[in-house]
CSV table of C-alpha atoms and ligand atoms in Angstrom, one decimal:
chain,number,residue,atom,x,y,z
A,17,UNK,CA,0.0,0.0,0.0
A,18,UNK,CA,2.2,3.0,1.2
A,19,UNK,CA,5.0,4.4,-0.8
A,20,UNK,CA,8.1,5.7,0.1
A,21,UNK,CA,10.4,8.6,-0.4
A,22,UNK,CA,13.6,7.6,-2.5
A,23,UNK,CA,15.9,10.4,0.1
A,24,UNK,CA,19.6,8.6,-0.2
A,25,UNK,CA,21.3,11.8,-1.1
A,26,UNK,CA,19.5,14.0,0.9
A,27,UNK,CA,20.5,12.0,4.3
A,28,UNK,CA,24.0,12.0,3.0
A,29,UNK,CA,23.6,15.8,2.8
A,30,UNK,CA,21.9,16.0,6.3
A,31,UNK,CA,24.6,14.2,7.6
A,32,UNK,CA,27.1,16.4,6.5
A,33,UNK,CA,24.7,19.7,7.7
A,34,UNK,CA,24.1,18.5,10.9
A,35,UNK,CA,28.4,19.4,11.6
A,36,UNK,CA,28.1,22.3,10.5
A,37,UNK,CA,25.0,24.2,11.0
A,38,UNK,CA,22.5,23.5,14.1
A,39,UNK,CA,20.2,20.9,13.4
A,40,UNK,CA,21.2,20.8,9.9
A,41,UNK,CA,19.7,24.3,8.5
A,42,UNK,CA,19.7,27.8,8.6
A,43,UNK,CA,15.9,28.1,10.0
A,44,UNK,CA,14.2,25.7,12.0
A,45,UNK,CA,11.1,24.8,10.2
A,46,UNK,CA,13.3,22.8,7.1
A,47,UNK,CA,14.1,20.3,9.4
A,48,UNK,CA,10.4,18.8,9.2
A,49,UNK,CA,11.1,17.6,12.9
A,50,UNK,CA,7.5,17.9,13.5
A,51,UNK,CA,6.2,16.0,10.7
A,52,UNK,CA,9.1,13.0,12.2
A,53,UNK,CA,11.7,13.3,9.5
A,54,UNK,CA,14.4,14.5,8.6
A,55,UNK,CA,15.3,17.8,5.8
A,56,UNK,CA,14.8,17.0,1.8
A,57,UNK,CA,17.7,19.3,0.1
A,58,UNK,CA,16.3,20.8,-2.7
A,59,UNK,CA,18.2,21.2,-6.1
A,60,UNK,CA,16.1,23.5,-8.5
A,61,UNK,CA,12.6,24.7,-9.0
A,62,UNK,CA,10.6,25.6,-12.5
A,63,UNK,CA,7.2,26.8,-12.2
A,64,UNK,CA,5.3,25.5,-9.2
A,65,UNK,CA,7.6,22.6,-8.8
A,66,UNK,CA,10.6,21.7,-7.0
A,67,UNK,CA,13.1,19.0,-7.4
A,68,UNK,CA,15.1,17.5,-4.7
A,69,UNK,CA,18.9,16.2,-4.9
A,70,UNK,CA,17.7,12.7,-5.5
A,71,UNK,CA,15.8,13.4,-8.0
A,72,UNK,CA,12.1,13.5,-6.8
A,73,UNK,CA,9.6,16.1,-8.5
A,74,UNK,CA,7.3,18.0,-6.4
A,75,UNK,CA,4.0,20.1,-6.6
A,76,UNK,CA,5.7,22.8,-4.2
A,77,UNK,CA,3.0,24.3,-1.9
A,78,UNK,CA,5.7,26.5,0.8
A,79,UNK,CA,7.5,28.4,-2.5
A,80,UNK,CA,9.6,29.4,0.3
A,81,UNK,CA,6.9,30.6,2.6
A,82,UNK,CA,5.1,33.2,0.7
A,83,UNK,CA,7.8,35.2,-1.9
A,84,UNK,CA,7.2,33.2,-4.7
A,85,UNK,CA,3.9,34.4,-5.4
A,86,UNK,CA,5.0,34.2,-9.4
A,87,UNK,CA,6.6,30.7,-8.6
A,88,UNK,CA,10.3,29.2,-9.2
A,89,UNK,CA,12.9,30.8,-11.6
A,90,UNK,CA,10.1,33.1,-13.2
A,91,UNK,CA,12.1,34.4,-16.5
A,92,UNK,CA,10.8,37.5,-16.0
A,93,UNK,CA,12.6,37.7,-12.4
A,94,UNK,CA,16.0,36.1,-13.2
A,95,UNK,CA,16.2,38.3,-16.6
A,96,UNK,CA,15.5,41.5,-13.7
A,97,UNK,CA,18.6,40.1,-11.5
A,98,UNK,CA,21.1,39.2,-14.5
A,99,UNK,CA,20.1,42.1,-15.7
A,100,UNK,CA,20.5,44.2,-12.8
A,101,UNK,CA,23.8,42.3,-11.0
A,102,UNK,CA,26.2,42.5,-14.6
A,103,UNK,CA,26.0,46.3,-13.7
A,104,UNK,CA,26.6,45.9,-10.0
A,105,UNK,CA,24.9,43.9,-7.3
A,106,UNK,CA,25.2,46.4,-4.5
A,107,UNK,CA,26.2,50.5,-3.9
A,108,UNK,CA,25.1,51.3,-0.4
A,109,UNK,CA,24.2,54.7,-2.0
A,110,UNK,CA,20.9,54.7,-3.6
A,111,UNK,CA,19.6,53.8,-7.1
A,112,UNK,CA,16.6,53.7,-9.4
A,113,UNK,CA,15.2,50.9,-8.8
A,114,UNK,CA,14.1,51.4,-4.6
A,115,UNK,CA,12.3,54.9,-5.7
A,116,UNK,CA,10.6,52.5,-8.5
A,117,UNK,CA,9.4,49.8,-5.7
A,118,UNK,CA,8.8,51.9,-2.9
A,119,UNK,CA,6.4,54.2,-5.7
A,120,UNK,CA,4.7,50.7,-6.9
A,121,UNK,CA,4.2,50.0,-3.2
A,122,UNK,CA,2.6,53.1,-2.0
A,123,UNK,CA,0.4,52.8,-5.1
A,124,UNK,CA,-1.2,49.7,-4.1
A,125,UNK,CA,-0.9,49.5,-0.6
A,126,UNK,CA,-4.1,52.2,1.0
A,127,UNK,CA,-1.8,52.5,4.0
A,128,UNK,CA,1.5,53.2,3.4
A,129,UNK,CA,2.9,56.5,1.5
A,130,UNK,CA,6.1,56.4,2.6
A,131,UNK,CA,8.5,53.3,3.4
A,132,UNK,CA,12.2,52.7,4.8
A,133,UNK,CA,13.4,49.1,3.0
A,134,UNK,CA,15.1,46.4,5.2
A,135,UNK,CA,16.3,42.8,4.4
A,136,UNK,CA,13.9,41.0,6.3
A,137,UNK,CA,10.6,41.0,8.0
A,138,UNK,CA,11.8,40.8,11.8
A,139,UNK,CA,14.3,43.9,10.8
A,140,UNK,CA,11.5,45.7,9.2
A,141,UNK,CA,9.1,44.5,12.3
A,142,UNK,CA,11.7,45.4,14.8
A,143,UNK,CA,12.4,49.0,13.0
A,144,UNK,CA,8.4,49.7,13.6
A,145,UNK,CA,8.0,49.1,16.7
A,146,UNK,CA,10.7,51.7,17.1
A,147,UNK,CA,8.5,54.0,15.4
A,148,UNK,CA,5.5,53.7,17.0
A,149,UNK,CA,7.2,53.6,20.8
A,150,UNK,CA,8.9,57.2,19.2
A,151,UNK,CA,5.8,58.3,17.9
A,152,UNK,CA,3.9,57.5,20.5
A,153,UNK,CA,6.4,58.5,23.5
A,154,UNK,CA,4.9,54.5,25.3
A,155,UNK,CA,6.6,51.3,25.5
A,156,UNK,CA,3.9,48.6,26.0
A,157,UNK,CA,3.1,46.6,22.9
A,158,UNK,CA,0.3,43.7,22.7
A,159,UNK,CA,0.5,41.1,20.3
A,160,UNK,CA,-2.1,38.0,20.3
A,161,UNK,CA,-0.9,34.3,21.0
A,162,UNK,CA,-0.3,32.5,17.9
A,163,UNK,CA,0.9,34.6,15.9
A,164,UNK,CA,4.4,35.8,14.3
A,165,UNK,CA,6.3,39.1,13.3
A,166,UNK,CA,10.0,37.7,13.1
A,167,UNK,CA,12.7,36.8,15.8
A,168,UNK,CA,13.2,39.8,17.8
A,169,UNK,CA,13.7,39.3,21.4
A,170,UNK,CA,10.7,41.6,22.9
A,171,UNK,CA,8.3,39.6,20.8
A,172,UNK,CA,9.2,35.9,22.1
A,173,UNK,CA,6.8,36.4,24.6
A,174,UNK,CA,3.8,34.1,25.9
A,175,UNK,CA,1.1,35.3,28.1
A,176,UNK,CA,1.8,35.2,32.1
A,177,UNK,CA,-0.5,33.5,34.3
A,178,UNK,CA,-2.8,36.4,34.3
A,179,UNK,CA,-4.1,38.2,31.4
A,180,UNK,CA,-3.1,41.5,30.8
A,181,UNK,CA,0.3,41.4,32.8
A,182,UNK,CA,3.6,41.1,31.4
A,183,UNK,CA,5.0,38.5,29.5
A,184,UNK,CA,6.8,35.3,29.9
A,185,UNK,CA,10.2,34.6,27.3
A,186,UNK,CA,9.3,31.6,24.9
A,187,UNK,CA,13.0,31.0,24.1
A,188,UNK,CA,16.1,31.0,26.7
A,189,UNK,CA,18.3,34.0,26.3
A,190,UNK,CA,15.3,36.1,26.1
A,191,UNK,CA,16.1,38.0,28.7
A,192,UNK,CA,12.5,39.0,31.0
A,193,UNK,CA,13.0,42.7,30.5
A,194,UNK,CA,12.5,42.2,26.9
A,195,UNK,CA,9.4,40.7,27.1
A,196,UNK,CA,8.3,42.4,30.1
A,197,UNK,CA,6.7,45.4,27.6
A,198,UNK,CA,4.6,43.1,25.8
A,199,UNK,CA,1.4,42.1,26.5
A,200,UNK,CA,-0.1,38.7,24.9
A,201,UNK,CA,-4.0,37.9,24.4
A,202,UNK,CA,-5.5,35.5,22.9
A,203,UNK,CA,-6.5,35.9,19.2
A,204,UNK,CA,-10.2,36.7,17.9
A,205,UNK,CA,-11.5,37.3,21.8
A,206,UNK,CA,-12.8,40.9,22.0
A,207,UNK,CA,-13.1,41.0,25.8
A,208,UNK,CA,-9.2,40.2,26.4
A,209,UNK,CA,-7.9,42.9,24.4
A,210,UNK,CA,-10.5,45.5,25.9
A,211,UNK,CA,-9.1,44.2,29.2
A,212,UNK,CA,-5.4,44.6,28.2
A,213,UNK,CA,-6.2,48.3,26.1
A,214,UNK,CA,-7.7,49.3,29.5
A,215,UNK,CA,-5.1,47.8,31.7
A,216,UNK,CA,-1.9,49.2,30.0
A,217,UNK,CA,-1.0,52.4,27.9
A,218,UNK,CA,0.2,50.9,24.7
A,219,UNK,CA,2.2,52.0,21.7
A,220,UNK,CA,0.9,49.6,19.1
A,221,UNK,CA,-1.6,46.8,18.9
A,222,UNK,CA,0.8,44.5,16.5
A,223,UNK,CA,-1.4,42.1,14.6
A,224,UNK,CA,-1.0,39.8,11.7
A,225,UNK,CA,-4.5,40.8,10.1
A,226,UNK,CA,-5.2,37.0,9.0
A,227,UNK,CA,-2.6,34.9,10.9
A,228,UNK,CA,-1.0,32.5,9.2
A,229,UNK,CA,1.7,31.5,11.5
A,230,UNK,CA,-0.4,29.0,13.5
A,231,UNK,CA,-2.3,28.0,11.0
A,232,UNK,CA,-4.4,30.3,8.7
A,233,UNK,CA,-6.9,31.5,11.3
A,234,UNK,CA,-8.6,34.4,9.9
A,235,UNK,CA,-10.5,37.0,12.0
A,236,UNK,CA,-13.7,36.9,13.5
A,237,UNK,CA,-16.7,39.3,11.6
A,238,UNK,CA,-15.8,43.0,12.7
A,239,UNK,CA,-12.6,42.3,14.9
A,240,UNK,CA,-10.0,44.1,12.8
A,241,UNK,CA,-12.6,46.9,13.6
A,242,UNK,CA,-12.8,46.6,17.2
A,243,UNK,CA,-9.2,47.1,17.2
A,244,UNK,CA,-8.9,49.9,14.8
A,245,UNK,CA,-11.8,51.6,17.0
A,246,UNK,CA,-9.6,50.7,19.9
A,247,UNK,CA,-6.6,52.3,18.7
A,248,UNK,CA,-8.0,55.5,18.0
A,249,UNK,CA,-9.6,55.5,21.9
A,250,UNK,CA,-6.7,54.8,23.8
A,251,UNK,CA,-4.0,56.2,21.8
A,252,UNK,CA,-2.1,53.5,20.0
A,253,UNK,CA,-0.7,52.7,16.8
A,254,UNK,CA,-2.1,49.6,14.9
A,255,UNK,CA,0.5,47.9,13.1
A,256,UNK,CA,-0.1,45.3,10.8
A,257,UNK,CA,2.2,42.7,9.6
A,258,UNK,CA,1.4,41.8,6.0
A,259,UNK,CA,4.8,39.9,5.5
A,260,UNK,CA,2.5,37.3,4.5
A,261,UNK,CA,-0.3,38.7,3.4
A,262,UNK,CA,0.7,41.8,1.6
A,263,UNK,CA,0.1,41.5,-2.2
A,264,UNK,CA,-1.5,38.0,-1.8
A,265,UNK,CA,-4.6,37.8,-0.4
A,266,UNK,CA,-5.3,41.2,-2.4
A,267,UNK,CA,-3.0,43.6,-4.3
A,268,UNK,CA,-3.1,46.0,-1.3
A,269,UNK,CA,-3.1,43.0,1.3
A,270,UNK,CA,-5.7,42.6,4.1
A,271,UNK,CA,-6.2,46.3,4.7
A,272,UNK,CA,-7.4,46.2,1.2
A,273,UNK,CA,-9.7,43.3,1.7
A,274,UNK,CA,-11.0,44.0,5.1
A,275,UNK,CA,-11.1,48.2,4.4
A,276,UNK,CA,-9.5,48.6,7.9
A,277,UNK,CA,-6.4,50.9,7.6
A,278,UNK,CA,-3.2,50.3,10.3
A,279,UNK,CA,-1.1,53.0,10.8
A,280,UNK,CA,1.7,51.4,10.2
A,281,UNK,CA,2.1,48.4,8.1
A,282,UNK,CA,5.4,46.2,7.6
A,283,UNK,CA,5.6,43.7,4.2
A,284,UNK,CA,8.0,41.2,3.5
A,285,UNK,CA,8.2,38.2,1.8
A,286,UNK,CA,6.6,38.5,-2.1
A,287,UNK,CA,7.9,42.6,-1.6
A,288,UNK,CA,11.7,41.0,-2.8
A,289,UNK,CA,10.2,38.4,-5.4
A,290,UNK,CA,12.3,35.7,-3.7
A,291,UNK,CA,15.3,38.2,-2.7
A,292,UNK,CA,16.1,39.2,0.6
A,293,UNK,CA,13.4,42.4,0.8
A,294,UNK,CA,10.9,43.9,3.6
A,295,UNK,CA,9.9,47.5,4.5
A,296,UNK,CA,7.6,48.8,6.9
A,297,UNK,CA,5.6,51.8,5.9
A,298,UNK,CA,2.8,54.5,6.8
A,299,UNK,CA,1.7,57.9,6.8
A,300,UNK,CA,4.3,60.2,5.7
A,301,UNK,CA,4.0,62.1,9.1
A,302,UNK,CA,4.4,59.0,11.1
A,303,UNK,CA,7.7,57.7,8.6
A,304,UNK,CA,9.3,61.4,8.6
A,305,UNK,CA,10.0,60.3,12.0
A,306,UNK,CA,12.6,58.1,10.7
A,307,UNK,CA,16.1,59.4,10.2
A,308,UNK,CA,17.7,60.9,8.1
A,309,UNK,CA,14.1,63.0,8.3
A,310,UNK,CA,13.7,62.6,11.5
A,311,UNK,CA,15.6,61.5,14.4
A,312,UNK,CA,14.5,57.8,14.7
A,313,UNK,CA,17.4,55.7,13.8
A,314,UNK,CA,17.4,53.1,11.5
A,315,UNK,CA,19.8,51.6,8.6
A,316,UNK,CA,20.7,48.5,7.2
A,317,UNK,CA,23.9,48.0,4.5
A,318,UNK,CA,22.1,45.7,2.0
A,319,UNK,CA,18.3,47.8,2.3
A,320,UNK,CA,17.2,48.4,-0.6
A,321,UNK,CA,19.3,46.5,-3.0
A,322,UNK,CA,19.0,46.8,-6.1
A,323,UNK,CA,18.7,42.7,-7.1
A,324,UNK,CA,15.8,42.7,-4.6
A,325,UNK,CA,14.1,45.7,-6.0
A,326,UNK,CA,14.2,44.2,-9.6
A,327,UNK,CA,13.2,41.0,-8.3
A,328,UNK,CA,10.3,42.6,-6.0
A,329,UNK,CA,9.0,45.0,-9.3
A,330,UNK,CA,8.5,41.7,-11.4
A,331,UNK,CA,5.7,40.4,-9.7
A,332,UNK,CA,4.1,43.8,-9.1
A,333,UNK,CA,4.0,44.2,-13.0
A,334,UNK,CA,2.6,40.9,-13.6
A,335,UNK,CA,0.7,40.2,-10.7
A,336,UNK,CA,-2.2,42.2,-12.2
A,337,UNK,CA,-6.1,41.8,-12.0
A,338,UNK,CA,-6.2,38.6,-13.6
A,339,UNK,CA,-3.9,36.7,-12.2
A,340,UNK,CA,-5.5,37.5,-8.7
A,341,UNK,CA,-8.5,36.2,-10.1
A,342,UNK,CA,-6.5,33.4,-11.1
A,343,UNK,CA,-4.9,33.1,-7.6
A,344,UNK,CA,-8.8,32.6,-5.9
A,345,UNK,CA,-10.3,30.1,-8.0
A,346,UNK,CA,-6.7,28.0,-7.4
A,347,UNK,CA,-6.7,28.5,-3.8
A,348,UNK,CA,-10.8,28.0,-4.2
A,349,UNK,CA,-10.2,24.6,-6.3
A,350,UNK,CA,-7.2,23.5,-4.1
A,351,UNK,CA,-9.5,24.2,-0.4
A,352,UNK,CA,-12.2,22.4,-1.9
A,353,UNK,CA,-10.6,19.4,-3.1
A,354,UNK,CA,-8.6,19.0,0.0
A,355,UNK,CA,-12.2,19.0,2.0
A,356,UNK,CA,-13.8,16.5,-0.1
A,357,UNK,CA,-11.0,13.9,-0.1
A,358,UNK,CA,-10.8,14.2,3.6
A,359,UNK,CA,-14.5,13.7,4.0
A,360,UNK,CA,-14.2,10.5,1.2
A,361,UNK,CA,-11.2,8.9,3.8
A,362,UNK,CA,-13.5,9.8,6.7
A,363,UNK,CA,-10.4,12.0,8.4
A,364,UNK,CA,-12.0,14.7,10.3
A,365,UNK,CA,-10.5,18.1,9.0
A,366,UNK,CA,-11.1,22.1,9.2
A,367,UNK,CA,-9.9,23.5,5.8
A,368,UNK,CA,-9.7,27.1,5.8
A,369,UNK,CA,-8.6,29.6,3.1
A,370,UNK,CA,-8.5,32.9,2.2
A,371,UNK,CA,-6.6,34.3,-1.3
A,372,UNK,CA,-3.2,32.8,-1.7
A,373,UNK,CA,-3.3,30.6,1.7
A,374,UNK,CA,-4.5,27.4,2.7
A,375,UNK,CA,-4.5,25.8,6.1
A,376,UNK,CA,-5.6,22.3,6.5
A,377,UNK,CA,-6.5,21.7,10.3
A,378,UNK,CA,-6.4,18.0,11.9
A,379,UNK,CA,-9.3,18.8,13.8
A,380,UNK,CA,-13.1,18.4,14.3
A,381,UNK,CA,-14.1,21.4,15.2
A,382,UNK,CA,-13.1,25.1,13.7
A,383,UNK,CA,-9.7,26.6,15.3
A,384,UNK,CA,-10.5,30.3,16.4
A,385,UNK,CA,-7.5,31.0,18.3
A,386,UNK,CA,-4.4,29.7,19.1
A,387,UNK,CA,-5.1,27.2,21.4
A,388,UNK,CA,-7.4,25.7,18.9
A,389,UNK,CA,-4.8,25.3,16.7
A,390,UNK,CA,-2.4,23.9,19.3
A,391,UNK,CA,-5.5,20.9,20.2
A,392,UNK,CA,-4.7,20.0,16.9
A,393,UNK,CA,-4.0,15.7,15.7
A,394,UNK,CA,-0.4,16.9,15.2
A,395,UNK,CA,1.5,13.3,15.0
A,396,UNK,CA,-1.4,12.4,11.8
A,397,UNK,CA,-0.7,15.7,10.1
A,398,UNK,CA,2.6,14.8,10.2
A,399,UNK,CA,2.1,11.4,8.6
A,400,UNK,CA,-0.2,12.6,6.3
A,401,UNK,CA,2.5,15.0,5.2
A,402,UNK,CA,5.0,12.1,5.1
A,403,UNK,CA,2.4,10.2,2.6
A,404,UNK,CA,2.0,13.7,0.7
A,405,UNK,CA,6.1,13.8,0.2
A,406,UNK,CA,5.7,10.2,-0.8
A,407,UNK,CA,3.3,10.7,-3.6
A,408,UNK,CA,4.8,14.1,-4.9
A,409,UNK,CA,3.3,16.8,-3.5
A,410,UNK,CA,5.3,19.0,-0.9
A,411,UNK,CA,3.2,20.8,1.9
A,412,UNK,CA,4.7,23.3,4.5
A,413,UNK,CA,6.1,20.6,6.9
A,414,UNK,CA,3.9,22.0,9.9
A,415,UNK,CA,0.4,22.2,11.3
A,416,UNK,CA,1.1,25.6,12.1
A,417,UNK,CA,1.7,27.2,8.4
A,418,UNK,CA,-0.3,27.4,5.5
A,419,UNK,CA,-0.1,26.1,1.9
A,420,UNK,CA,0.9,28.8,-0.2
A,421,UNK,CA,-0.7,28.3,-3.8
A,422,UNK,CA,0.8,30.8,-6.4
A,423,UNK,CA,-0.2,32.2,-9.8
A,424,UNK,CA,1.6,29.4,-11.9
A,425,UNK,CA,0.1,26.5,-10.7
A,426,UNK,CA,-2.0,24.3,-13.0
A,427,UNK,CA,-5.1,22.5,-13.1
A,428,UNK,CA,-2.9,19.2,-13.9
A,429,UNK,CA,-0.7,20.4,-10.5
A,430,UNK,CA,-4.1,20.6,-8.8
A,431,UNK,CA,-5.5,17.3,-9.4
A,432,UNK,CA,-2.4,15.8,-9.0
A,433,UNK,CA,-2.1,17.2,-5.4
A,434,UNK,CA,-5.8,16.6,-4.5
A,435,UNK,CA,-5.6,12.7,-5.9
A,436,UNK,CA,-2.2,12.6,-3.4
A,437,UNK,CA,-4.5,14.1,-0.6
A,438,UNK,CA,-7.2,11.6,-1.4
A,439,UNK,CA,-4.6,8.6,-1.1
A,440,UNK,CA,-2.5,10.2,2.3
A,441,UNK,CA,-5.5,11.0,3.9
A,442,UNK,CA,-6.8,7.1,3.6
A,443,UNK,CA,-3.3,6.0,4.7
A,444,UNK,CA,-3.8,7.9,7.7
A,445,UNK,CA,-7.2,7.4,8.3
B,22,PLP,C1,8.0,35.6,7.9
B,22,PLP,C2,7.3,36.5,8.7
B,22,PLP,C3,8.0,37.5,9.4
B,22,PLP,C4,9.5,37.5,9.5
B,22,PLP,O1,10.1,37.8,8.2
B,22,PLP,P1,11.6,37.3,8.0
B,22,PLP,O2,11.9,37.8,6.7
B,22,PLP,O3,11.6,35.8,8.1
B,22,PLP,O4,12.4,37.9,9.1
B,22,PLP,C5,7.3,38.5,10.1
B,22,PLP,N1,6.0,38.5,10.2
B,22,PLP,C6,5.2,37.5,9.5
B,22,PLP,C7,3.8,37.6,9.6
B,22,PLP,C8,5.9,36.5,8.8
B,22,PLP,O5,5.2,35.6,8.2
């Protein structure tokens, strides 16, 4: 009955990783620990597939969680970076090509009109919290449980025994002080973020619109709202992180969808078309703040770069009406075939989606929050991943991510995956 993965030269390349970098990789998640394997090392992708170094072809539904919106090697990106690096790969004095993206990114995004660039989401993250603690002249941020805005130290923080009181580190050499300013509350509950708006004078209310770092766990009908309106009443920023959702769920990201409007946004991810690229952005009053306008300090010696800003214009200029169009009925066809084969095997699963992002809960009842998601069957996701692998077709090798469809995938790619689905999910039924 089952198949297996043919991995030989990918253990022979673990085994080698494993003496020289922790655990085998540079970020933790490609380890697939928790779907009980170990890393497949991947050799090149085409399209919306990936090949590994022994040779096994894959529907690829990470696409390296979330840039890849236009999918692997898209000729329009690699003739931007040729292109771009035979004149010179790097400056560190500015060029074109920034004033070109940040302009494209203004355009579409209703929130931001002005935007520093950094090389990665926590930087960018980071860089506005900065902001709003300048801005606003407070220190205390709240964030909700479950979700994710990088690796910086004040935001590896889980919720203390009561609610509404400072923080507890989630990772030794978090020092307490760091996470002592952030407050945690549960996600989609109303009454706990009253309680913690009330209870503490905040800078920013730090939310990832629809969460996708536990799971895709969208919000509950007029939540986004409550916390816009409570903003405005106490005197906080709302930031939201759209380093997954910006440009993917709509061109303008949830703030688009929803029609609720942060004051500060920070994008990542599909902003660099695969190359090291996030910014954070907002009103130009709020980002004059930032030096060399203002006195805010910021920098970064690769922000900006001119590879990533080629890379990040390509899929702005083809990532147009129709192929967000495109991008819904896929995720549409792709959620719906995942639900059907699970109900055929008789595996009790919640499969929710939004634009772009898929998340395919092991459990029988909808996941609202965090600890929904955490109640999860985790050990049969995992092997219904493993059977997934096995049959061609690789998902993001956790419960707590989503799939991330992309423009270029096919209807052949689609049945493929859902007929895999349909055969992993009765393996592990
Ligand atoms: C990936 C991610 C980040 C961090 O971005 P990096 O580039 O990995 O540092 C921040 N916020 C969200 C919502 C993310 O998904």
């Amino acid at each position: 009955m089952g198949v297996s993965l043919r991995d030989t030269r990918s253990e022979e390349l673990y085994s080698r990783a494993v003496q020289y970098l922790p655990g085998g990789v540079n970020s933790p998640v490609r380890a697939m620990g928790s779907i009980g394997r170990d890393p497949i090392f991947i050799e090149r992708g085409a399209g919306a597939e990936i090949t590994d170094v022994d040779g096994n072809t894959y529907v690829d539904y990470v696409c390296s969680w979330g840039p890849l919106i236009l999918g692997h090697a898209n000729p329009a990106v690699v003739a931007a970076i040729d292109e771009v690096a035979a004149d010179g790969t790097t400056f560190g004095a500015p060029t074109a090509l920034e004033v070109d993206l940040a302009e494209e990114v203004s355009r579409r995004v209703p929130a931001i009109e002005m935007l520093r660039m950094t090389s990665s989401g926590t930087e960018a993250a980071m860089s506005a919290i900065r902001l709003a603690r300048a801005a606003t002249g407070r220190t205390t941020l709240l964030k909700f449980a479950g979700a994710y805005h990088g690796h910086l130290d004040g935001l590896l923080a889980q919720a203390g025994s009561g609610m509404a009181t400072q923080s507890l580190p989630t990772s030794p050499g978090v020092p307490e002080a760091a996470t002592a300013a952030t407050v945690v509350v549960p996600w989609n509950d109303p009454d706990a973020v009253r309680e913690a708006v009330a209870a503490n004078e905040l800078a920013a209310i730090l939310v990832e619109p629809y969460p996708a770092n536990m799971g895709l766990v969208p919000p509950r009908e007029g939540f986004l709202e409550l916390l816009r309106e409570l903003a405005d009443e106490s005197g906080a920023l709302l930031v939201f992180d759209e380093v997954i959702s910006g440009f993917r769920v709509a061109p303008g990201g949830v703030q688009e969808l929803a029609g609720v409007i942060p004051d500060l946004t920070v994008v990542g991810k599909i902003l660099g078309g695969g190359l090291p690229a996030a910014a954070y952005g907002g009103s130009r009053e709020l980002m004059e703040l930032v030096a060399p306008a203002g006195d805010v300090y910021q920098a970064g010696t690769l922000s900006g770069n001119p590879l990533a800003a080629a890379a990040g214009l390509a899929p702005r200029r083809q990532h147009d009406e129709a192929a967000y169009a495109r991008l819904a009925s896929t995720t549409e066809t792709l959620a719906d075939g995942l639900r059907e084969a699970a109900a055929s095997a008789d595996v009790p699963v919640e499969v929710v989606e939004v634009t772009g992002l898929v998340t395919v809960f092991f459990s029988d009842r909808p996941v609202t929050d965090y600890a929904g998601a955490q109640a999860c069957d985790t050990e049969r996701h995992g092997a219904w991943c493993r059977e997934l692998l096995a049959r061609g077709v690789y998902p993001p090798p956790s419960q707590f991510e989503a799939w991330f469809p992309s423009i270029v995938h096919d209807s052949g790619q689609l049945d493929l995956t859902i007929e895999a689905a349909g055969a992993a999910f009765a393996e592990v039924a």
